[in-house]
Short mmCIF file of C-alpha atoms and ligand atoms in Angstrom, two decimals:
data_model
loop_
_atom_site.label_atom_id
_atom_site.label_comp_id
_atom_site.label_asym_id
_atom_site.label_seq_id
_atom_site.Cartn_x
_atom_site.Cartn_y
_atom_site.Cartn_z
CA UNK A 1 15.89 7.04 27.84
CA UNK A 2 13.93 3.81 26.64
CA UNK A 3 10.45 4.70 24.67
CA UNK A 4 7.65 3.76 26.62
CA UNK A 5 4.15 2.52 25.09
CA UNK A 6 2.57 5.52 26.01
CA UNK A 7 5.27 7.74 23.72
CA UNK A 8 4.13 5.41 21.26
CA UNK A 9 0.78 6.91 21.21
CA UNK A 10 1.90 10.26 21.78
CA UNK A 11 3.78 10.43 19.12
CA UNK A 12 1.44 8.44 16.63
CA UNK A 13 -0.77 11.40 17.92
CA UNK A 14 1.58 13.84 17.43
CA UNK A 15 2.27 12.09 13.24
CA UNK A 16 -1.31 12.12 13.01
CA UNK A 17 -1.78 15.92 12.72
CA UNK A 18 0.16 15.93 9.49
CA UNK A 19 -2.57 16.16 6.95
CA UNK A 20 -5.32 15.52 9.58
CA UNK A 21 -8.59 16.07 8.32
CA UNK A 22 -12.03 17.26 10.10
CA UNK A 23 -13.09 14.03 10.31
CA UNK A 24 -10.34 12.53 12.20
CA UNK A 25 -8.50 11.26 8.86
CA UNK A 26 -5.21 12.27 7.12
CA UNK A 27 -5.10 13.06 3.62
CA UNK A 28 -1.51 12.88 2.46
CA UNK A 29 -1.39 11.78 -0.82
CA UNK A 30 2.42 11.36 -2.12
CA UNK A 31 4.55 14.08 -2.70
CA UNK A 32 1.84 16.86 -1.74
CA UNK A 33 2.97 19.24 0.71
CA UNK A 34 0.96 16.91 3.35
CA UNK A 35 3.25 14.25 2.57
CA UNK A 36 6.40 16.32 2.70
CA UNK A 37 5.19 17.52 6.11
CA UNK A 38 5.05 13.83 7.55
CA UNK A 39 7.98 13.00 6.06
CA UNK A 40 9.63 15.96 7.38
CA UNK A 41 8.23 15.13 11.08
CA UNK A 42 9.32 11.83 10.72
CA UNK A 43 12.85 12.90 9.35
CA UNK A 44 13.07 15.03 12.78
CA UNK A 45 11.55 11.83 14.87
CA UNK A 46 14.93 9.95 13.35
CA UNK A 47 17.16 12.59 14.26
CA UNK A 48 16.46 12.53 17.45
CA UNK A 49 16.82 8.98 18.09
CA UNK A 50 19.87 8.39 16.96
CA UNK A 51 19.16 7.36 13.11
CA UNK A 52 20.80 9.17 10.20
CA UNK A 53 18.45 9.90 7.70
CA UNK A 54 18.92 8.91 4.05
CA UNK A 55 16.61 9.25 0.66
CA UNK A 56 16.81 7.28 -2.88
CA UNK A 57 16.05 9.06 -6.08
CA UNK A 58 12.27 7.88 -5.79
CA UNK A 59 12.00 9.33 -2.69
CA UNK A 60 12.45 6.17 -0.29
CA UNK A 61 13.04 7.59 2.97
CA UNK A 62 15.46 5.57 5.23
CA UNK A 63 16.40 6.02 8.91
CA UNK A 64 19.67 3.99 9.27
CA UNK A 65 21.73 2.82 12.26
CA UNK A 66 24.83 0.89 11.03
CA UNK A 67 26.21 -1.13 13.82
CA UNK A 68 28.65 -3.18 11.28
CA UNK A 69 30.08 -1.26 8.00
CA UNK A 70 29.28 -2.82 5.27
CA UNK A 71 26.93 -5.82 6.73
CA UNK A 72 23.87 -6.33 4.79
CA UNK A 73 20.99 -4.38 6.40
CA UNK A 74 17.59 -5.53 8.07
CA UNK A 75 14.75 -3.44 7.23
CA UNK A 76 11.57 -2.58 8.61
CA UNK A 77 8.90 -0.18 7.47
CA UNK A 78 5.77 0.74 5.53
CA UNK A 79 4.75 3.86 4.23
CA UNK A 80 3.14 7.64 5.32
CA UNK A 81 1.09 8.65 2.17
CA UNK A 82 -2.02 7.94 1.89
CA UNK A 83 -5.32 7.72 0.00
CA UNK A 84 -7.75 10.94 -0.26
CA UNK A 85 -9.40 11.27 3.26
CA UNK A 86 -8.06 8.42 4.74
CA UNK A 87 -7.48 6.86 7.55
CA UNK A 88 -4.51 7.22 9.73
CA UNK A 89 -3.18 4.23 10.61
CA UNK A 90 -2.72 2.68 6.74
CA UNK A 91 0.83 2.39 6.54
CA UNK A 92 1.62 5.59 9.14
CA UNK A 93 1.15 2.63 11.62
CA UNK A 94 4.02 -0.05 10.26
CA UNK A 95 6.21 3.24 9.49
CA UNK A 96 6.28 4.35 13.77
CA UNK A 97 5.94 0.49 15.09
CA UNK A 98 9.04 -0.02 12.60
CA UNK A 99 10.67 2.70 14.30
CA UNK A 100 9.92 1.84 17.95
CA UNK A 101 10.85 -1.71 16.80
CA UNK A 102 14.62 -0.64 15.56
CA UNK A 103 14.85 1.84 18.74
CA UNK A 104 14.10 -1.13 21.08
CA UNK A 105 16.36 -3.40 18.83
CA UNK A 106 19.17 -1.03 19.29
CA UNK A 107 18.51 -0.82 22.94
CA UNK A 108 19.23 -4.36 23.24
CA UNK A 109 22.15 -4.40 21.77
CA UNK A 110 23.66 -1.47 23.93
CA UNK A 111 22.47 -3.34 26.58
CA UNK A 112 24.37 -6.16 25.50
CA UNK A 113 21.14 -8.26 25.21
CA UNK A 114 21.31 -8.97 21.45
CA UNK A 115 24.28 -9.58 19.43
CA UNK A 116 23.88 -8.00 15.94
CA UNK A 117 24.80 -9.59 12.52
CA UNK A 118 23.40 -7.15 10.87
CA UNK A 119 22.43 -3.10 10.19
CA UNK A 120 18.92 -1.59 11.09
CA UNK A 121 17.23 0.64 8.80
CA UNK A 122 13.81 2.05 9.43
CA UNK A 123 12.09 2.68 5.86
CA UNK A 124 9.14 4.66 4.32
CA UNK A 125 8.45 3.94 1.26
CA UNK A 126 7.47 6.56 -1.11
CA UNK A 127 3.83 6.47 -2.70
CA UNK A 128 2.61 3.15 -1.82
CA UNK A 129 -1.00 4.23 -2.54
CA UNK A 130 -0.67 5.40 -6.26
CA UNK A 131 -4.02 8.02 -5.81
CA UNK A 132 -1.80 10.74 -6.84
CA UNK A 133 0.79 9.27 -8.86
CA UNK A 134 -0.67 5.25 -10.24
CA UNK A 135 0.82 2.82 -9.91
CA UNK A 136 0.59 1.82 -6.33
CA UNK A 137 3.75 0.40 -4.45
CA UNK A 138 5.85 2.96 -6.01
CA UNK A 139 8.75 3.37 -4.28
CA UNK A 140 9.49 -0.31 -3.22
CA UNK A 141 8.51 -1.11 -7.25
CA UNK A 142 11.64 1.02 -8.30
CA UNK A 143 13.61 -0.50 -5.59
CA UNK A 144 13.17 -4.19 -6.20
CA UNK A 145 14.23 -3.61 -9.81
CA UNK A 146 9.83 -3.72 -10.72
CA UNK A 147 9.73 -0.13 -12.33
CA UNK A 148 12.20 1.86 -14.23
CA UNK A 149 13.34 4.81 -12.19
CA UNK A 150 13.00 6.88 -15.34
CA UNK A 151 9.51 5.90 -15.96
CA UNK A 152 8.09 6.32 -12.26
CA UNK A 153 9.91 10.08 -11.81
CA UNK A 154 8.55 11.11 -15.27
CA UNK A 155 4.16 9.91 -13.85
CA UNK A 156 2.35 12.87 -13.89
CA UNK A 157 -0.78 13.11 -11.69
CA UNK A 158 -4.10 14.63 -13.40
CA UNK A 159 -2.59 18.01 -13.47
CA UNK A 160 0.33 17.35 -15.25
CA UNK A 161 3.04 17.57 -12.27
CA UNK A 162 5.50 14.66 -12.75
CA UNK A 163 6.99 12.72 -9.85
CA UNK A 164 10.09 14.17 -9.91
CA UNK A 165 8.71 17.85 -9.59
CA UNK A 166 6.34 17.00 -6.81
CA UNK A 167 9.57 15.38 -5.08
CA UNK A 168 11.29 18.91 -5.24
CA UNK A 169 13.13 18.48 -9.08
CA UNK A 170 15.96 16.09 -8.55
CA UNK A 171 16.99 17.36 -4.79
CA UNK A 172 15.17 14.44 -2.99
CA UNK A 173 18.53 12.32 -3.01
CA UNK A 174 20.81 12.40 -0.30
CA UNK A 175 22.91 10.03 1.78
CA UNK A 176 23.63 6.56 1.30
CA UNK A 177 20.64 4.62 0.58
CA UNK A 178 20.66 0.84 1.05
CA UNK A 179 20.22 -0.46 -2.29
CA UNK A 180 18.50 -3.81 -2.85
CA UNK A 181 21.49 -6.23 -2.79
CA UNK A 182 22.31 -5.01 0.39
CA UNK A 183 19.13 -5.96 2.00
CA UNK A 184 19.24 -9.29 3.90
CA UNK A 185 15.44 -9.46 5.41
CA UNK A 186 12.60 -6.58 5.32
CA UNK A 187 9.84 -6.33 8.15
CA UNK A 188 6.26 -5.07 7.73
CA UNK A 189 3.54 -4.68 10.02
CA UNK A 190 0.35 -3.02 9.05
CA UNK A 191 -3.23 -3.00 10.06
CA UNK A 192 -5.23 -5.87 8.53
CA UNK A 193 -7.90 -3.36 6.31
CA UNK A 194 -10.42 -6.27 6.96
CA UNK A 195 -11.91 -8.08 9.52
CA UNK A 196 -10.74 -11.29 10.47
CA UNK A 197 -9.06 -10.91 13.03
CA UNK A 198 -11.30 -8.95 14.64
CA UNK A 199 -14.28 -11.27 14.26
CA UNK A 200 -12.18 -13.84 15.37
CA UNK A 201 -10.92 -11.91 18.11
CA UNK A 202 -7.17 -12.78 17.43
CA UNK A 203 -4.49 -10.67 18.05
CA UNK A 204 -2.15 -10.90 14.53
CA UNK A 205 -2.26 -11.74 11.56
CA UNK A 206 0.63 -13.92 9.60
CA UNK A 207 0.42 -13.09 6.31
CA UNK A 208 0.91 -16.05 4.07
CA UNK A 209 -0.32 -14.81 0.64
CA UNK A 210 -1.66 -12.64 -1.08
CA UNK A 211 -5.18 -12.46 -3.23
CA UNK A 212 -3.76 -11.74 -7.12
CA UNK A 213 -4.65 -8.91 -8.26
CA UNK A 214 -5.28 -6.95 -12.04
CA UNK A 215 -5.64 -3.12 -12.70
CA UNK A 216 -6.44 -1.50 -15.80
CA UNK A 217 -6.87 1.78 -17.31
CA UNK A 218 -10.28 2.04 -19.45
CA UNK A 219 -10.33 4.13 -22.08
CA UNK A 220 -14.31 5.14 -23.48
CA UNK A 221 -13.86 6.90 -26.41
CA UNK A 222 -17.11 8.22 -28.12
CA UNK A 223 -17.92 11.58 -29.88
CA UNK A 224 -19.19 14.75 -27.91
CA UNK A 225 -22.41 16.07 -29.02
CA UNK A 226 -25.38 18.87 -27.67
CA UNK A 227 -27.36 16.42 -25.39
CA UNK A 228 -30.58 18.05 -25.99
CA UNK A 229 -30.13 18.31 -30.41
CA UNK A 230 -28.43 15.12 -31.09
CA UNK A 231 -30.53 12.66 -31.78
CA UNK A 232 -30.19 9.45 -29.89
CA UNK A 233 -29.61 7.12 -32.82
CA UNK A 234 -26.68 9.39 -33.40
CA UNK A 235 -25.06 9.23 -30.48
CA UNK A 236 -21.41 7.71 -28.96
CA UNK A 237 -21.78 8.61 -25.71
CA UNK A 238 -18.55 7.82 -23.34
CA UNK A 239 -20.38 8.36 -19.83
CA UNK A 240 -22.66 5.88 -20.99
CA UNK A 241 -20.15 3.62 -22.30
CA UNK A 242 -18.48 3.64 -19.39
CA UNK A 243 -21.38 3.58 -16.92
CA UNK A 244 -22.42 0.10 -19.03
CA UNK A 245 -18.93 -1.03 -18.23
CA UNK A 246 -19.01 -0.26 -14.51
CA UNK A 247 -22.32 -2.06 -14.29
CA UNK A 248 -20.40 -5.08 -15.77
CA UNK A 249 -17.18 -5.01 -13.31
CA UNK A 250 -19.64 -5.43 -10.42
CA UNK A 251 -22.38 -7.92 -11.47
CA UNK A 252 -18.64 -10.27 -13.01
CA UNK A 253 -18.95 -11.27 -8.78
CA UNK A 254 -22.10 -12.61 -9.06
CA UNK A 255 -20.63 -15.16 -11.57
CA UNK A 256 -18.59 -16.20 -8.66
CA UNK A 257 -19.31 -17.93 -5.18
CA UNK A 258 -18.97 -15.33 -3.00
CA UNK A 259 -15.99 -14.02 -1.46
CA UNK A 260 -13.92 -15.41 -4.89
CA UNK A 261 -13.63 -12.28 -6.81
CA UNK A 262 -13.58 -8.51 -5.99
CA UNK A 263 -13.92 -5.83 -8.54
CA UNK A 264 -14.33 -2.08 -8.56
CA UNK A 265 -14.08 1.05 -10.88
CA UNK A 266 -12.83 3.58 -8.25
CA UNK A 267 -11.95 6.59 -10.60
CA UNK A 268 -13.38 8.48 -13.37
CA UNK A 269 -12.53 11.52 -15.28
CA UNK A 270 -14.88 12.67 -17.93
CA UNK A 271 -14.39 15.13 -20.72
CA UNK A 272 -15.32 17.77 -21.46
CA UNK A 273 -17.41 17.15 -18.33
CA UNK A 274 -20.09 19.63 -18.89
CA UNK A 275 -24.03 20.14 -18.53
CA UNK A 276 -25.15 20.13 -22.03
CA UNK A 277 -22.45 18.36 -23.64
CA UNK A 278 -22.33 14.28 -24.21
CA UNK A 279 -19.11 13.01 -23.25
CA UNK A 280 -16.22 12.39 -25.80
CA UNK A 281 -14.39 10.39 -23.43
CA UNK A 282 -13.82 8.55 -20.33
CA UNK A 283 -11.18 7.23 -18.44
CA UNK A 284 -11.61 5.03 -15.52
CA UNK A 285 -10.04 2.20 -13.11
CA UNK A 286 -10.76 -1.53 -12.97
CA UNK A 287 -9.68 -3.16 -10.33
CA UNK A 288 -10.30 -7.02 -10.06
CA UNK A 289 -8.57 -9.38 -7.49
CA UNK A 290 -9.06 -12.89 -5.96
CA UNK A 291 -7.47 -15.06 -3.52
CA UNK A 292 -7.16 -17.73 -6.94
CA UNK A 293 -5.57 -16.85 -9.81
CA UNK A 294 -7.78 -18.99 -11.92
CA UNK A 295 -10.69 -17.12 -11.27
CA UNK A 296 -9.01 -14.07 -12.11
CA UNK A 297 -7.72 -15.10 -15.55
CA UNK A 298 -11.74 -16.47 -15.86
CA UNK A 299 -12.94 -12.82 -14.55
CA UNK A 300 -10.34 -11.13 -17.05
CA UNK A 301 -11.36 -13.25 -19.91
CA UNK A 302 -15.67 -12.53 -19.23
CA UNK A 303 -14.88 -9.38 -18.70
CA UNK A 304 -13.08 -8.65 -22.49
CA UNK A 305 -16.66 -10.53 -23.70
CA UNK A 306 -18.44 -8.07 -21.69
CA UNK A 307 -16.84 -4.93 -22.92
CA UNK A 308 -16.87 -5.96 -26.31
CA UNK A 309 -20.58 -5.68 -26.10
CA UNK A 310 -20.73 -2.60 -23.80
CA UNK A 311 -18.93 -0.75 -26.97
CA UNK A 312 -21.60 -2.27 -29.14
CA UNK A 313 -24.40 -0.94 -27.46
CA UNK A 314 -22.80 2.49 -26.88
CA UNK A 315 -21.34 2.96 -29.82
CA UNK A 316 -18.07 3.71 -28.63
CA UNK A 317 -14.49 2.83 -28.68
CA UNK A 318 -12.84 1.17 -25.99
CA UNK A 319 -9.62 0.96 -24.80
CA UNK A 320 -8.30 -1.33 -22.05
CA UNK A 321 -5.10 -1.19 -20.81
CA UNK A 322 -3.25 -2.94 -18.32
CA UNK A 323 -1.81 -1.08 -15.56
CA UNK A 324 -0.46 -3.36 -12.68
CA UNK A 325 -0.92 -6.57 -11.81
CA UNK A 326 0.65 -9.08 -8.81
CA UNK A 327 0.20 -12.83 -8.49
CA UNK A 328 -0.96 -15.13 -5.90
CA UNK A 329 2.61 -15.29 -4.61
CA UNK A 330 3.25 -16.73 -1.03
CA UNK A 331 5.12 -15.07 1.67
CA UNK A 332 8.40 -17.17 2.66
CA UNK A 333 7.10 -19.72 4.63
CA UNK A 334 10.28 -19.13 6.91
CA UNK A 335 8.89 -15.31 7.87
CA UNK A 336 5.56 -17.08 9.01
CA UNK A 337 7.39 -19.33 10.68
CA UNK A 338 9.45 -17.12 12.23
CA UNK A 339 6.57 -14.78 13.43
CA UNK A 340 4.33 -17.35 14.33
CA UNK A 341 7.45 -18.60 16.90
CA UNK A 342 7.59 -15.02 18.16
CA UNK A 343 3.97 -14.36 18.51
CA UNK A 344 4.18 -17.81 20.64
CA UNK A 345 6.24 -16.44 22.62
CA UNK A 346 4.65 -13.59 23.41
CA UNK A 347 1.54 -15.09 24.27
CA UNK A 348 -0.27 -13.45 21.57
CA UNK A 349 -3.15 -15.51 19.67
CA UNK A 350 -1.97 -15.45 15.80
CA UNK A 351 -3.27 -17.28 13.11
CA UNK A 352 -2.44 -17.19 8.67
CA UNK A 353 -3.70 -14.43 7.03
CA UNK A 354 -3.86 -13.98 3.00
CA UNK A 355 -3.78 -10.42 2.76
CA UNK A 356 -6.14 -8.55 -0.12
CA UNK A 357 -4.74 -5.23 -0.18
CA UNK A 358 -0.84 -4.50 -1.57
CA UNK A 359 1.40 -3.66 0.69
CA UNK A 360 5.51 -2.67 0.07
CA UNK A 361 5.99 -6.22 1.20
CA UNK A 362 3.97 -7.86 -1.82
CA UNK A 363 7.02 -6.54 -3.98
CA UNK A 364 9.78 -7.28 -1.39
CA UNK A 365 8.53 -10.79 -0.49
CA UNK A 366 9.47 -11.63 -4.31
CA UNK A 367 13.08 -10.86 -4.08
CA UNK A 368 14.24 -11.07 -0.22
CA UNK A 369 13.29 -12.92 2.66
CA UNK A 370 10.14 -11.15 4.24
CA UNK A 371 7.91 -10.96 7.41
CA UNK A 372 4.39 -9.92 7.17
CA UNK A 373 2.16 -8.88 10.43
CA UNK A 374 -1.38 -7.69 10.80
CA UNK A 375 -3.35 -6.02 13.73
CA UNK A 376 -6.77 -5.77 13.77
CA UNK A 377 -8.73 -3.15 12.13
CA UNK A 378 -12.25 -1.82 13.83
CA UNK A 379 -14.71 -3.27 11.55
CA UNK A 380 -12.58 -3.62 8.54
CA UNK A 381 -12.51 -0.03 7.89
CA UNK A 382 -10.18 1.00 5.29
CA UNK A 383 -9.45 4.13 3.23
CA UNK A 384 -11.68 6.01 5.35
CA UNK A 385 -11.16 8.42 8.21
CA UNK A 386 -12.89 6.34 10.72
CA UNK A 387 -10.26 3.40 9.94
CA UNK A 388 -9.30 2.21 13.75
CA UNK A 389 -6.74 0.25 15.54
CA UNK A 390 -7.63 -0.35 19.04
CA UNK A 391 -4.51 1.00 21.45
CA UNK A 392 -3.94 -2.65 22.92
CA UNK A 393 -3.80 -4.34 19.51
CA UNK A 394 -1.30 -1.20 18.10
CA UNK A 395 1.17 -1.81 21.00
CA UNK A 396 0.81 -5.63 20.89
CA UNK A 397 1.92 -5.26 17.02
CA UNK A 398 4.88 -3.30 18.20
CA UNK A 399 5.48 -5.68 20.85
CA UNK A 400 5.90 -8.70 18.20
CA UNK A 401 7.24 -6.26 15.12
CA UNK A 402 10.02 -5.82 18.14
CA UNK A 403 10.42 -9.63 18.69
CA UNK A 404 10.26 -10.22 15.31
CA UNK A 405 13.26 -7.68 14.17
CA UNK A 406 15.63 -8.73 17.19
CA UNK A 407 15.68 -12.34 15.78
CA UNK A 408 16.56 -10.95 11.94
CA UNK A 409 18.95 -8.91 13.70
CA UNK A 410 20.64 -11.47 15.75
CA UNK A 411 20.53 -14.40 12.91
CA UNK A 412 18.54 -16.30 15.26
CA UNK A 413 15.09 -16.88 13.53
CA UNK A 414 14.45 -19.85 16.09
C1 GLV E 501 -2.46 -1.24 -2.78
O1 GLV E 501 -1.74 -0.60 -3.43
C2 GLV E 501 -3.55 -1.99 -3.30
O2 GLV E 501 -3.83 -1.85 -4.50
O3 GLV E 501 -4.14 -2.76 -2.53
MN1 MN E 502 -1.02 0.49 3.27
MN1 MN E 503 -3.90 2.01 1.49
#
């Protein structure tokens, strides 16, 4: 039996009460038993539709059909964790339109519609948003050959539980996983987390580029002290170290014209963290991107000035190290092309897209030929549980994501 749209949304509905939250969010972060409980729902969804399910070491969940042993492999996919009271349609969305894609794909081919040159695997990609386990784009990191294996299993999240632990101690491995040199294109389609398209009122997105981006870990190292005895001369207080520094991350933009650099410190953890004790020490996350790489190294560079006299004033030590990093690399121009044919095709409006978020695809663009779709997102809204993707523009994605794969599939990008 074919899948109709409306299973679609069914069973994005039914995916969507895995780690749903009172506020019509998920919050699966990776490897938390929220995570494990989409994954295992989507492990089921493969199984009965005809994929056989396989897993790397890092957790990469595949669903695989192989029409020709030992043909390179297309595939198609995003990822199911998420942020902390997200939204459900970050990733969740290009994982099930990926799937419906490949289902449709294969239903071609039984029909004898399509003639395949290569094999169709489904992926999810483990911990693509790094809240639990930093960096982000973990699992498609390890795969393209970006992160040590050893070194992402052994991250431990803020309690001390490593990757591997969280992914069950070693058992996560099982089947044969497509490894990287057997990969001849990967797919992606996600929502666009901004709002272009929808203030354009276009239906997709071709993603070009992407804005370069640079993470580090801040380190405020001071002294703790009793806030009401110590004397303020005497004082090397980290919060206030670190609140001069997150001051300074924002107002770097207004250096800028606007819309040229982003920034952000998204994460703090203070110690000892207590009422009547001045902080010893702060850690924290700076984020900076922009869609020009020379404004970034400019923004990197003020930003060293800046810190330098944040420490001054504060008295403290600080520590900056980066974390992760990506470059203002484009997409192959032959996806765009591709998908722009396809969306033409379809009828659907389309236009180039850089995107400003990561995605699984900002690592696999760099090492196999990739396509990159957007759908509109309500408003822009992103990491937060009222993120929305109208019904219409969801199906219309999985209408092209569909085109799209059957030409990879056939070796017919025309
Ligand atoms: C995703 O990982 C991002 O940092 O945008
Ligand atoms: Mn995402
Ligand atoms: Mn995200």
């Amino acid at each position: 039996m074919k899948l109709t749209d409306e299973q679609f949304l069914a069973d994005f509905a039914e995916m969507s009460v895995c780690g749903a939250t009172p506020g019509g969010g998920v919050d699966r972060q990776a490897a938390t038993p929220e995570d494990h409980k989409t994954r295992a729902w989507f492990s089921g969804w493969l199984a009965r539709h005809g994929f056989t399910e396989s897993v790397d070491a890092i957790g990469n969940q595949f669903g695989m059909c192989e029409l020709l042993p030992g043909r390179p492999w297309v595939l198609v996919g995003s990822h199911l964790d998420s942020q902390p009271l997200a939204g459900r349609y970050d990733g969740a969305y290009g994982v099930l339109a990926g799937a419906y894609a490949a289902t449709r794909v294969l239903d071609q081919i039984t029909d004898q519609t399509l003639n395949p040159q290569f094999n169709v695997a489904v992926v999810n990609w483990f911990n693509e948003e790094g809240s639990r386990f930093a960096p982000s784009l973990m699992g498609s990191s390890v795969f393209t050959g970006k992160l040590p294996l050893e070194k992402a299993l052994a991250t431990r999240d803020h309690v001390g539980v490593t990757v591997a632990e969280a992914l069950g101690g070693g058992t996560v491995a099982h089947g044969p996983a497509p490894t990287l040199s057997e990969v001849a294109h990967y797919a992606e389609i996600h929502i666009e987390q901004g709002r272009v398209l929808e203030d354009s009122g276009i239906n997709i997105g071709l993603v070009d580029r992407t804005w370069a981006a640079s993470k580090y870990r801040v380190r405020v190292v001071g002294s703790q002290s009793h806030t009401g005895s110590t004397r303020m001369e005497d004082r090397q207080d980290a919060l206030y170290g670190a609140s001069l520094i997150i001051t300074a991350v924002r107002e770097l933009t207004e250096e800028f014209e606007p819309g040229r650099l982003h920034s952000s410190v998204s994460e703090l953890y203070v110690l000892p963290n207590s009422p009547v004790t001045v902080a010893r020490e702060v850690t924290m996350n700076v984020d900076l991107r922009s869609p020009d790489e020379a404004v970034l190294a400019r923004a990197v560079e003020m930003l060293a000035v800046r810190v330098a006299e944040c420490e001054a004033r504060s008295r403290t030590r600080v520590l900056v190290e980066p974390t992760h990093s990506w470059g203002l690399l484009a997409y192959p121009p032959a996806g765009v092309a591709l998908a722009r044919s396809a969306a033409r095709e379809l009828g659907l409006s389309y236009t180039e897209v850089m995107t400003v978020a990561g995605h699984d695809s900002t690592n696999l663009k760099d090492v196999v030929p990739t396509v990159m779709l957007f759908v509109p997102s309500v408003a822009g809204i992103s990491h937060n549980e009222m993120e929305l993707t109208r019904d219409g523009d969801a199906l219309r994605g999985v209408r092209l994501l569909t085109e799209v794969l059957g030409r990879l599939v056939s070796g017919n990008p025309a």
